[in-house]
XYZ file of C-alpha atoms in Angstrom:
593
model
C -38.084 21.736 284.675
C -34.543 22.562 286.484
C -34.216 25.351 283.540
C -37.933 26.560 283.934
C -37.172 26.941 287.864
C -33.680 28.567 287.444
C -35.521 31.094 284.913
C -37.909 31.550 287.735
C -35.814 32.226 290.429
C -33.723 34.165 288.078
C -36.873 36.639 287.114
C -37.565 36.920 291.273
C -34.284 38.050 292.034
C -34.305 41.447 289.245
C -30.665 40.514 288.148
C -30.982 41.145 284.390
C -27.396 38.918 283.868
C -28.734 36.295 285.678
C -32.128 36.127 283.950
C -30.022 36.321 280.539
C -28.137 33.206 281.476
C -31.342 31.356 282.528
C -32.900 32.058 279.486
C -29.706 30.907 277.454
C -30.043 27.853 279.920
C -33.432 27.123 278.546
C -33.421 27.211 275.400
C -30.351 25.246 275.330
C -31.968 22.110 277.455
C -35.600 22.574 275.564
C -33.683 22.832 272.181
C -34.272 19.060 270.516
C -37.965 18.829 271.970
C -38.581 22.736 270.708
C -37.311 21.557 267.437
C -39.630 18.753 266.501
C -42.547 20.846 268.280
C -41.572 24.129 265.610
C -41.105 21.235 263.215
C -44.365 19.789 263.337
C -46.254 23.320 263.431
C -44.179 25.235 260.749
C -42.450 22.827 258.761
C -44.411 23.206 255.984
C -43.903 26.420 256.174
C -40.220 26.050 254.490
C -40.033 26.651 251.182
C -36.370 27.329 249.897
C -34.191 24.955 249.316
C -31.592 26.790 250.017
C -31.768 25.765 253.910
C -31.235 22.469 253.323
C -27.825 23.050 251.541
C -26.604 26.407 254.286
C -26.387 23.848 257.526
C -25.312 20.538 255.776
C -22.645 23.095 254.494
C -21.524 23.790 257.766
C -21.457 20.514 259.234
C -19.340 19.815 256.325
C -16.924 21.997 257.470
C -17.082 21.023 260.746
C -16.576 17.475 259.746
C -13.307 18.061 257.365
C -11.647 20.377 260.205
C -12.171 17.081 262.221
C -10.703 14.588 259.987
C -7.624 17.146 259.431
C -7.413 17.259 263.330
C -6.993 13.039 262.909
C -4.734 13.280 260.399
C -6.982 11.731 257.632
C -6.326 12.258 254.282
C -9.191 14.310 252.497
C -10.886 12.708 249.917
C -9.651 12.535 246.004
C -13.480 12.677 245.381
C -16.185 14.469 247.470
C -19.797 14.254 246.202
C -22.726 15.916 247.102
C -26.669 14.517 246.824
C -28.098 17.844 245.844
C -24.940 18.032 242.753
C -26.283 14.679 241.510
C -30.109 14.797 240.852
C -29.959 14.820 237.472
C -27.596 11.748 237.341
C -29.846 10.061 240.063
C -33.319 10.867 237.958
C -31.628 9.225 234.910
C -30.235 6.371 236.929
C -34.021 5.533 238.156
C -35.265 6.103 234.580
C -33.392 3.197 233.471
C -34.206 0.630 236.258
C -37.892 1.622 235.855
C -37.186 0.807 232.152
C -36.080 -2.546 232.796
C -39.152 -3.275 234.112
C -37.637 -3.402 238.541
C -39.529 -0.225 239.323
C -42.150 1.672 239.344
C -44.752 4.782 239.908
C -46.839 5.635 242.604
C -48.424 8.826 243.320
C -45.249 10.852 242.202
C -42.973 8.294 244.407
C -41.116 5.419 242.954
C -40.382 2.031 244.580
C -38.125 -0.469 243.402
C -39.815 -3.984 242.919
C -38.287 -6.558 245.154
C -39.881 -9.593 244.257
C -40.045 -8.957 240.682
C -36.408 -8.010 241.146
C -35.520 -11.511 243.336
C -37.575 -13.758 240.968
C -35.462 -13.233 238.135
C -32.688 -15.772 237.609
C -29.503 -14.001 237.010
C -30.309 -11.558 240.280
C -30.823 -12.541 243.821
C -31.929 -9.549 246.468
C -30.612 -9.815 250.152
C -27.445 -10.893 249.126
C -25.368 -9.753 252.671
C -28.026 -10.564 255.031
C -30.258 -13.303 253.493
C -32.247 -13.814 256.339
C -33.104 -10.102 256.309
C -35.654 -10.312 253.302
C -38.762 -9.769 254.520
C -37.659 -8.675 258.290
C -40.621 -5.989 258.435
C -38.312 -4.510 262.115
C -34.865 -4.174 260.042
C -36.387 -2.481 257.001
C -38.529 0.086 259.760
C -34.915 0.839 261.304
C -33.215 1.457 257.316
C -36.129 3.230 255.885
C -38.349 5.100 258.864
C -40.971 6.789 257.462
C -39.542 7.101 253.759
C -40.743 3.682 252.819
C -42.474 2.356 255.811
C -45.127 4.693 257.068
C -48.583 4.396 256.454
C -49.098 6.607 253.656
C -46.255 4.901 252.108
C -47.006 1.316 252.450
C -50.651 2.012 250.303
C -48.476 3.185 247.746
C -46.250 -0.134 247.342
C -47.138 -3.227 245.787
C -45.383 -4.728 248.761
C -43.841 -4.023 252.172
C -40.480 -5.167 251.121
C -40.136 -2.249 248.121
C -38.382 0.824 249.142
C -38.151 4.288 247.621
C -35.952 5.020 244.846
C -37.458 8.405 244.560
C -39.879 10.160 247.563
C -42.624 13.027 246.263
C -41.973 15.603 248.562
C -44.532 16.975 250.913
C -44.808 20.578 252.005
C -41.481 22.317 253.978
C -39.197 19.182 252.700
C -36.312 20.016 250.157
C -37.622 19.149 246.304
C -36.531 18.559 242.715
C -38.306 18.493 239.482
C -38.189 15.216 237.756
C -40.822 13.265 235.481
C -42.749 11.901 238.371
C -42.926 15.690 239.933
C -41.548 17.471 243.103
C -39.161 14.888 245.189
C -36.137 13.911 246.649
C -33.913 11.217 246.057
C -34.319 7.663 248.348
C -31.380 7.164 250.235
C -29.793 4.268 248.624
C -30.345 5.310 245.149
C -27.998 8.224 245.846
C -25.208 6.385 246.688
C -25.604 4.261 243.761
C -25.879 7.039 241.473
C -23.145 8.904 242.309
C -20.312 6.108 242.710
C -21.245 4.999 239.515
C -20.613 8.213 237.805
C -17.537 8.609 239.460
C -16.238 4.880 239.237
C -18.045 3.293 236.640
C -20.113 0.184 236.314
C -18.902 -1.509 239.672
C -16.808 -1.108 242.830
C -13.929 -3.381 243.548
C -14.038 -2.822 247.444
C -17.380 -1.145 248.728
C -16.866 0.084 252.395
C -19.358 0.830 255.398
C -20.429 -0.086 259.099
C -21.642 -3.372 259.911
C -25.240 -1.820 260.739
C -25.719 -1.314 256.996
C -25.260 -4.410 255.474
C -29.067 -4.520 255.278
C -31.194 -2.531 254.379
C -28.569 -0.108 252.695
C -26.405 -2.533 250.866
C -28.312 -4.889 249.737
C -30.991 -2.551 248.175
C -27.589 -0.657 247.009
C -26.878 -3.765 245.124
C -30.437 -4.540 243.832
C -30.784 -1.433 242.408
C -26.859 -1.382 240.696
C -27.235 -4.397 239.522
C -31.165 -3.882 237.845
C -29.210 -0.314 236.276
C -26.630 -2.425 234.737
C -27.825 -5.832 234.340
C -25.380 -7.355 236.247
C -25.050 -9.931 238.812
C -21.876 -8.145 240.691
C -21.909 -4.559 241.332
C -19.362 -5.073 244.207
C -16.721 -7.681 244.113
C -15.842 -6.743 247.886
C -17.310 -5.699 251.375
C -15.503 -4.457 254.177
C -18.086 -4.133 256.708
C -16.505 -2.077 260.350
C -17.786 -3.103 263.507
C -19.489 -0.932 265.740
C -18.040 1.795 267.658
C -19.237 1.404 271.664
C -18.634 3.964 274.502
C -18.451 2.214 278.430
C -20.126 -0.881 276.604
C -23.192 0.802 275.131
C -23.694 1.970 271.921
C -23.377 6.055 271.083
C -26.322 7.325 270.675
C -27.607 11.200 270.556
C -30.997 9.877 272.462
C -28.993 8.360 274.656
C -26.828 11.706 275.062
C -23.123 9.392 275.718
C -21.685 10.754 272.279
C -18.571 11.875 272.322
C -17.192 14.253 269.527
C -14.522 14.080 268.548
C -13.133 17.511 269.679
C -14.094 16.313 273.171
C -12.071 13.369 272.421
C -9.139 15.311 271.165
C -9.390 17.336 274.334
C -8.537 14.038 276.662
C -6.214 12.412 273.827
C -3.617 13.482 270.857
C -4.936 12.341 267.963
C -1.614 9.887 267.506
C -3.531 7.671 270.483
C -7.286 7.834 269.155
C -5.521 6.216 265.886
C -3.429 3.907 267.946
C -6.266 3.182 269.629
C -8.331 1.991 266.428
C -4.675 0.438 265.168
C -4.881 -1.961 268.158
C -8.184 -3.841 267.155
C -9.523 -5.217 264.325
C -11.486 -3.048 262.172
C -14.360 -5.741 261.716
C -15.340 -5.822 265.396
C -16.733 -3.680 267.811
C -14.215 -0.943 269.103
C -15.218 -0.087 273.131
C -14.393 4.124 273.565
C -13.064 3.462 277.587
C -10.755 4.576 279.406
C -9.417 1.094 279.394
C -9.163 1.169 275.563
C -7.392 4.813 275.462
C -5.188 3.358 278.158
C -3.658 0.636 275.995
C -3.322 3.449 273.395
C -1.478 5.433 275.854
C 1.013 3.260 276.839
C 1.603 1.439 273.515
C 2.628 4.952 272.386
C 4.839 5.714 275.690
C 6.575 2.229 274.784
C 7.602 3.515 271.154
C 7.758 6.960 271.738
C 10.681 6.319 274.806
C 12.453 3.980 272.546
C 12.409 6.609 269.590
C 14.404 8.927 271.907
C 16.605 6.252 273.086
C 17.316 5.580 269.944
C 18.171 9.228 268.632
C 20.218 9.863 272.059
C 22.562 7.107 271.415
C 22.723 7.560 267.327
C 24.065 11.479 268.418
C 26.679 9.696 270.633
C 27.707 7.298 268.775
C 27.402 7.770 265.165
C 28.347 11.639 265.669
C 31.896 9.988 266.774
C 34.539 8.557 265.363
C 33.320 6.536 262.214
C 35.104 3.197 262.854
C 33.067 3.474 266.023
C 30.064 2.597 264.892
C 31.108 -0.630 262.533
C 32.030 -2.877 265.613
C 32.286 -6.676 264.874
C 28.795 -7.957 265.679
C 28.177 -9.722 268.611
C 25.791 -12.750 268.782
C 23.300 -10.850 270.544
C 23.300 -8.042 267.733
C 23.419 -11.149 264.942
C 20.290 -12.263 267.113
C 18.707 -8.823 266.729
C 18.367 -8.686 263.426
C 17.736 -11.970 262.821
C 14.498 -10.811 265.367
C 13.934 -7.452 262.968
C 13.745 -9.496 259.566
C 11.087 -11.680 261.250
C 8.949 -8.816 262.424
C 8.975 -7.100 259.080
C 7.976 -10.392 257.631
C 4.820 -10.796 260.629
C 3.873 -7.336 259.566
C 3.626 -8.090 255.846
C 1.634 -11.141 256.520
C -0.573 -9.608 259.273
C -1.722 -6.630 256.552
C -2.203 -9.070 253.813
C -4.760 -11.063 256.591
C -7.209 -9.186 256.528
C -5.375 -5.773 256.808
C -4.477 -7.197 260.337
C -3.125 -4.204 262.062
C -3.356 -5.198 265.667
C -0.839 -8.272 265.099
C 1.233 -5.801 263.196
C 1.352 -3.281 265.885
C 1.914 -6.060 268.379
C 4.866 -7.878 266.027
C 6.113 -4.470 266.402
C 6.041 -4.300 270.326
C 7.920 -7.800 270.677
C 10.303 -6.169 268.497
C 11.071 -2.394 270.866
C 10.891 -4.655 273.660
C 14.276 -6.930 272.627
C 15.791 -3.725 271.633
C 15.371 -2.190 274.994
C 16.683 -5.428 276.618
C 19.741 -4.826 274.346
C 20.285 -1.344 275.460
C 19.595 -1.529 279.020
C 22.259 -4.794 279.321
C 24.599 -3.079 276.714
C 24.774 0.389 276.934
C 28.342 -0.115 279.111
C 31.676 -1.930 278.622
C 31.248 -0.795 275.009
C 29.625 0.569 272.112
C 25.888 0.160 271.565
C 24.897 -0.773 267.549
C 23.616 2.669 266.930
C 23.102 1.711 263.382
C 21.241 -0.965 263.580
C 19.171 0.321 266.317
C 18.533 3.558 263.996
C 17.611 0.843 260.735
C 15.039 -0.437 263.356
C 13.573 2.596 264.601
C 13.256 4.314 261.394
C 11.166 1.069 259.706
C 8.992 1.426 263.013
C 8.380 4.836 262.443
C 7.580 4.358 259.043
C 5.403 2.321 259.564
C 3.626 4.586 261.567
C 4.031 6.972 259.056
C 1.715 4.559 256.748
C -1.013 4.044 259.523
C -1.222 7.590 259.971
C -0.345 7.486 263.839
C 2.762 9.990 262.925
C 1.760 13.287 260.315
C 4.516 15.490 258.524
C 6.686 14.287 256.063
C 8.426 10.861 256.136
C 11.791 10.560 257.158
C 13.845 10.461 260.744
C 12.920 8.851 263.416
C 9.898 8.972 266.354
C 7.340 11.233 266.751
C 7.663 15.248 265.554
C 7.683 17.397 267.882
C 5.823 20.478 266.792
C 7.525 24.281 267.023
C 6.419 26.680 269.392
C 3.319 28.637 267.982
C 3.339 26.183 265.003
C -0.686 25.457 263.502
C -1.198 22.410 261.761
C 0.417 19.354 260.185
C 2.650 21.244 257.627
C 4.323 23.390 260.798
C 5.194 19.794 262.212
C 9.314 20.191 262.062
C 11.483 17.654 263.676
C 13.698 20.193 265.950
C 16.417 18.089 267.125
C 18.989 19.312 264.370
C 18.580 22.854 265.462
C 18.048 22.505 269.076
C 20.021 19.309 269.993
C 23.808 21.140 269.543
C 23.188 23.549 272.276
C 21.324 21.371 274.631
C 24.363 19.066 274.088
C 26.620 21.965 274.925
C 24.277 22.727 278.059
C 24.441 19.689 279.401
C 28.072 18.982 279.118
C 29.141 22.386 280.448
C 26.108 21.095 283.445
C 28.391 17.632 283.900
C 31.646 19.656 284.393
C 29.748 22.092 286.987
C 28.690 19.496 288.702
C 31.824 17.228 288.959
C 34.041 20.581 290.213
C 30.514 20.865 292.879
C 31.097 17.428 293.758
C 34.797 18.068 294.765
C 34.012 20.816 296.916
C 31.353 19.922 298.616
C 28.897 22.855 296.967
C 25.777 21.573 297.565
C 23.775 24.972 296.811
C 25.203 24.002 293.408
C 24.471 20.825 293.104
C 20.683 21.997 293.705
C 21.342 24.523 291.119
C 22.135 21.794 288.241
C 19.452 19.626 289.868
C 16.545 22.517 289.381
C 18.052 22.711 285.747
C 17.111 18.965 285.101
C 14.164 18.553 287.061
C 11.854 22.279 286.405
C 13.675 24.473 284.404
C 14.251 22.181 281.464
C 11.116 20.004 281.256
C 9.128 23.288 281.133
C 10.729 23.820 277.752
C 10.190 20.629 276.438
C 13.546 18.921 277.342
C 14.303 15.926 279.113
C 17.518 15.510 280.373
C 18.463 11.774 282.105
C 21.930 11.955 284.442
C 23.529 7.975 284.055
C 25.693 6.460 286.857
C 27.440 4.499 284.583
C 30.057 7.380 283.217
C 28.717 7.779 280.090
C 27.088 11.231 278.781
C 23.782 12.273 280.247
C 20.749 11.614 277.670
C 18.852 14.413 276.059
C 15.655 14.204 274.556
C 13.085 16.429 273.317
C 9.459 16.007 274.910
C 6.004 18.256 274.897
C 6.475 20.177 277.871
C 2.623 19.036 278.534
C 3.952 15.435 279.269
C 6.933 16.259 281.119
C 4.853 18.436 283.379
C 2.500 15.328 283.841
C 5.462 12.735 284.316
C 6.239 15.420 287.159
C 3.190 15.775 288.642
C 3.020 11.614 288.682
C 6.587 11.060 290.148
C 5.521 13.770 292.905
C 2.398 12.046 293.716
C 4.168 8.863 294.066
C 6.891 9.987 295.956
C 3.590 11.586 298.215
C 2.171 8.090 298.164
C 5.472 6.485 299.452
C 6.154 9.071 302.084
C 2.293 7.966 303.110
C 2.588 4.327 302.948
C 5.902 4.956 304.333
C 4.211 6.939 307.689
C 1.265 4.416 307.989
C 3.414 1.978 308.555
C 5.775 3.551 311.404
C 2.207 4.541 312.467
C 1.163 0.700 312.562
C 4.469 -0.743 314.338
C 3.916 2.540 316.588
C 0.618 1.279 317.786
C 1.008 -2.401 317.706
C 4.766 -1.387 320.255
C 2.019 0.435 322.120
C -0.345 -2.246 322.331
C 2.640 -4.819 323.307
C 3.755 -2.459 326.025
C 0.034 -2.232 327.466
C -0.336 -5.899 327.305
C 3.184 -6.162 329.347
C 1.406 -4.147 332.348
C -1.462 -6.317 332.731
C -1.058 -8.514 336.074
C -1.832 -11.851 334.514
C -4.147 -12.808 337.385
C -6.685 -9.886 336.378
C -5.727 -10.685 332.479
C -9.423 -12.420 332.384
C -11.378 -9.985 334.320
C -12.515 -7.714 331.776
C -14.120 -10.357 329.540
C -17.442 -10.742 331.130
C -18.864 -11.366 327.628
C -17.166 -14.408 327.619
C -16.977 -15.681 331.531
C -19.508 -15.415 334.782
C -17.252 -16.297 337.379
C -13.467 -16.410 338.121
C -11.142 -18.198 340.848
C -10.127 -15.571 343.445
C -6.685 -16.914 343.637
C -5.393 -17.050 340.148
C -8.231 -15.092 338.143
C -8.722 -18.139 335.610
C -12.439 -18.529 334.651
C -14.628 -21.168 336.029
C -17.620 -20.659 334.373
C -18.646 -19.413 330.733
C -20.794 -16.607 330.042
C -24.206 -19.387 329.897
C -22.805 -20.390 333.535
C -21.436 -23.871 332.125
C -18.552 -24.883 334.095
C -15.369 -24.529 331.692
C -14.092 -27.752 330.512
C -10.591 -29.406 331.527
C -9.486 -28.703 328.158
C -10.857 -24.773 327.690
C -8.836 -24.522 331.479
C -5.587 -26.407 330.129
C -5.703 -23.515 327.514
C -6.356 -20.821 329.250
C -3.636 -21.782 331.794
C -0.585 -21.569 328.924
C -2.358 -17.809 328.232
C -1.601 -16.722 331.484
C 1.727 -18.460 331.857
C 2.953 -16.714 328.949
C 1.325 -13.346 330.189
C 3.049 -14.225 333.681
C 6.245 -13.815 332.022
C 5.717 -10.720 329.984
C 4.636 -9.407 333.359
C 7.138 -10.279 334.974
C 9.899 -8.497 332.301
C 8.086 -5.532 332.958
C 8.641 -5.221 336.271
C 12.271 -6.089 335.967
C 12.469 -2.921 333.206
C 10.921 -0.791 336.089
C 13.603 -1.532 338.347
C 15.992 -1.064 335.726
């Protein structure tokens, strides 16, 4: 209705871009009901097939220039329904010949019970307590099984559709039973077998199709093959959530992933899986993206660390980086063979990547300890820190969170104008020598500045470091301790936001910093006002407390109900105005002052 009265207004006022944009408008918000309405009246109308391959085409593509953006691996097999009709036609041929399925007005079910009753197969074998749940198979199968055309076709409600006839405006195939379309779990049946063979070592999926979807995947396998084991394993993923809810396009809180890509890189939306287990439900919050972020701050500034004190060090003299170790650095590594050995056992539990990633965490964490109480009084072990960083980083590397080829250390950082994962370079050999050079010939500036006294250069170096610099994708960190000033190479996009943060806090602290002169302001002014207050008209004012007062000394004598005040209430009020009698009374001697 907001669309129809926009169009409205938009036809009243004679703008003809307006009107186009309200029109645009509407058929945008009226699109999903105007579909199912043009659906329901011309459906039938469709009668190439060719429609149903041109859009699933597209989403195809849509859906591979996503996965690239995640930095998934594409598929060594990719298999299309409408490729594999003939193998699924023959694959239903066979289970009708051993007796587990059969004909109905050019459909063909699969026979549960006939199916369950003999002894070497057992239907329902995920969700037992499924067979039979008449709500669970109307969720799997809709209207291709479960509708009531459908269910005076089947010999009982718990048979589904190996193979549906078509009605008019629906996408068809010849077969022996006549025009119709594949059932949806035959398909997948079908085609992994003639890709894979006569079972599946590890069968993958979300936890919502465990039943009906596997289980009548395995029925109908193992009736093809006369087996009891099409799949020797499951790995069922939980359920991905958004704000606690689940994502749903009726719902409209779906979130592509494009949008998702526009908020995040897509090094945290994998993090962000990488933290949790892949069996339970995953929460898309900004809690969850949150953890992501600052898991991947943690590594990421200890990756730089790292390759800021490997050029310092190892780029010196040789012997300087094979100190004797010290107990601490014994300790170290002692620490790194234990993490590899929690991150071994962590992936063979289960492919436990969250106690992995977290093994890994303890592990930065030590090593920043180390460099933040070692970095003076002498020389840091660059080499072991550099062994360290490059397994994490690896490791990485094998999760996915880190594209490009393997090898170095930390996170790529891409070139300018650079598209896609192959364009990913690692720029510190060609950049780092002449930011080096920069920022020494910056440290000499600003020591001669120092001696004289130039401040306008000092501000000159400073503007270097803190805006000219960062908007290139540098950081460069001044140390008080003598040693050389750390470079390291960030996306300009974060240092501009690490900017934008420290200025806002600094904001916040200049804030909190004025509230509270502004508090100790007004509660000096309030002090000084109480100071001037005689103390025998202290009481006066409070009329919603007292009715009457002495004359003499202005102490109350009865409340505000008229009851006399008590000895004790008096006694009380009497050390008030004693101590206001003196604060009175050091006012007046500041006046004469």
């Amino acid at each position: 209705t907001v669309a129809v009265d926009k169009l409205s207004l938009a036809v009243s006022s004679g703008v003809t871009e307006q009107v186009s944009q309200a029109k645009e408008q509407l058929l945008h918000d009226s699109r999903d009901p105007l579909s199912e309405l043009l659906d329901s009246k011309r459906g039938s109308s469709v009668t190439e097939n060719a429609i149903f391959e041109t859009l699933p085409r597209y989403w195809e593509d849509e859906f591979h220039k996503d996965m690239r953006a995640l930095n998934v691996l594409p598929a060594d097999v990719l298999t299309r329904v409408s490729e594999y009709v003939p193998e699924i036609v023959t694959y239903i041929e066979r289970i009708i010949e051993r007796g587990l399925a059969y004909e109905a007005n050019g459909s063909v079910y699969f026979d549960v019970a006939r199916f369950d009753g003999r002894p070497e197969h057992h239907y329902a074998k995920l969700v037992p307590e499924a067979y039979g749940d008449a709500r669970q198979l109307q969720e799997g199968e809709g209207d291709l099984s479960t509708g009531e055309d459908r269910l005076g076709e089947k010999r009982s409600p718990n048979d589904f559709a190996l193979w549906k006839a078509s009605k008019a405006g629906e996408p068809w195939w010849n077969s022996p039973w006549g025009k119709g379309r594949p059932g949806w779990h035959i398909e997948c049946s079908a085609m992994a077998s003639a890709i894979c063979g006569d079972y599946l070592d590890i069968h993958t999926g979300g936890v919502d199709l465990k039943f009906p979807h596997h289980d009548n995947e395995l029925a109908q396998s193992e009736a093809h093959d006369g087996s009891s084991e099409w799949v020797k394993y499951f790995l069922h993923t939980g359920h991905l959530t958004i704000a606690g809810c689940k994502m749903s396009k009726s719902l409209k809180n779906f979130v592509t992933i494009q949008q998702a890509l526009e908020r995040h890189t897509a090094t945290q939306l994998r993090l962000a899986f990488l933290l949790h287990s892949w069996k339970d439900t995953l929460d898309y919050s900004d809690n969850t993206m949150e953890m992501a972020v600052q898991y991947e701050r943690l590594l990421g500034e200890f990756f730089l660390n790292v390759k800021d004190l490997t050029r310092h060090v190892v780029a010196g003299k040789p012997r300087d980086a094979f100190d004797r170790w010290t107990p601490v650095e014994a300790g170290l590594e002692r620490k790194f063979g234990e993490t590899k050995a929690a991150v071994h056992e962590a992936l063979c539990d289960n492919v436990d990547t969250r106690s992995a990633l977290d093994a890994i965490r303890g592990l930065v964490s030590l090593c920043n300890v180390y460099i933040k109480e070692h970095r003076t009084g002498r020389t840091l072990n660059a080499l072991l820190l550099r062994r360290i960083a490059s397994y994490c980083t690896d490791l990485l590397h094998i999760f996915g969170a880190i594209e490009g080829p393997r090898g170095g250390i930390g996170f790529p950082i891409a070139a300018a104008g650079s598209a896609g994962s192959a364009a990913v370079v690692d720029l510190e050999q060609t950049v780092m020598p002449y930011l080096s050079t920069l920022a020494e010939f910056r440290t000499a500036v600003r020591e001669q500045a120092r001696t004289l006294k130039a401040t306008d250069i000092l501000k000159l170096c400073d503007a270097l470091r803190d805006d000219l610099l960062p908007a290139l994708g540098v950081r460069l960190e001044d140390r008080d301790d003598g040693t050389p000033s750390a470079l390291k190479l960030v996306p300009a996009e974060q240092l501009a936001k690490e900017r934008e943060a420290k200025r806002a806090e600094e904001a916040r602290r200049v804030e909190e910093k004025e509230r509270k002169r502004a508090e100790l302001a007004a509660a000096q002014a309030a002090k000084d006002a109480q100071r001037k207050i005689n103390p025998v008209e202290m009481f006066l004012a409070e009329t919603d407390k007292y009715s009457a007062f002495d004359p003499a000394t202005g102490l109350p004598t009865l409340d505000v109900e008229g009851k006399e005040i008590s000895k004790g209430q008096l006694k009380k009020l009497q050390k008030l105005q004693q101590a206001q009698e003196k604060r009175y009374q050091e006012y007046l001697a500041s006046l004469k002052a």
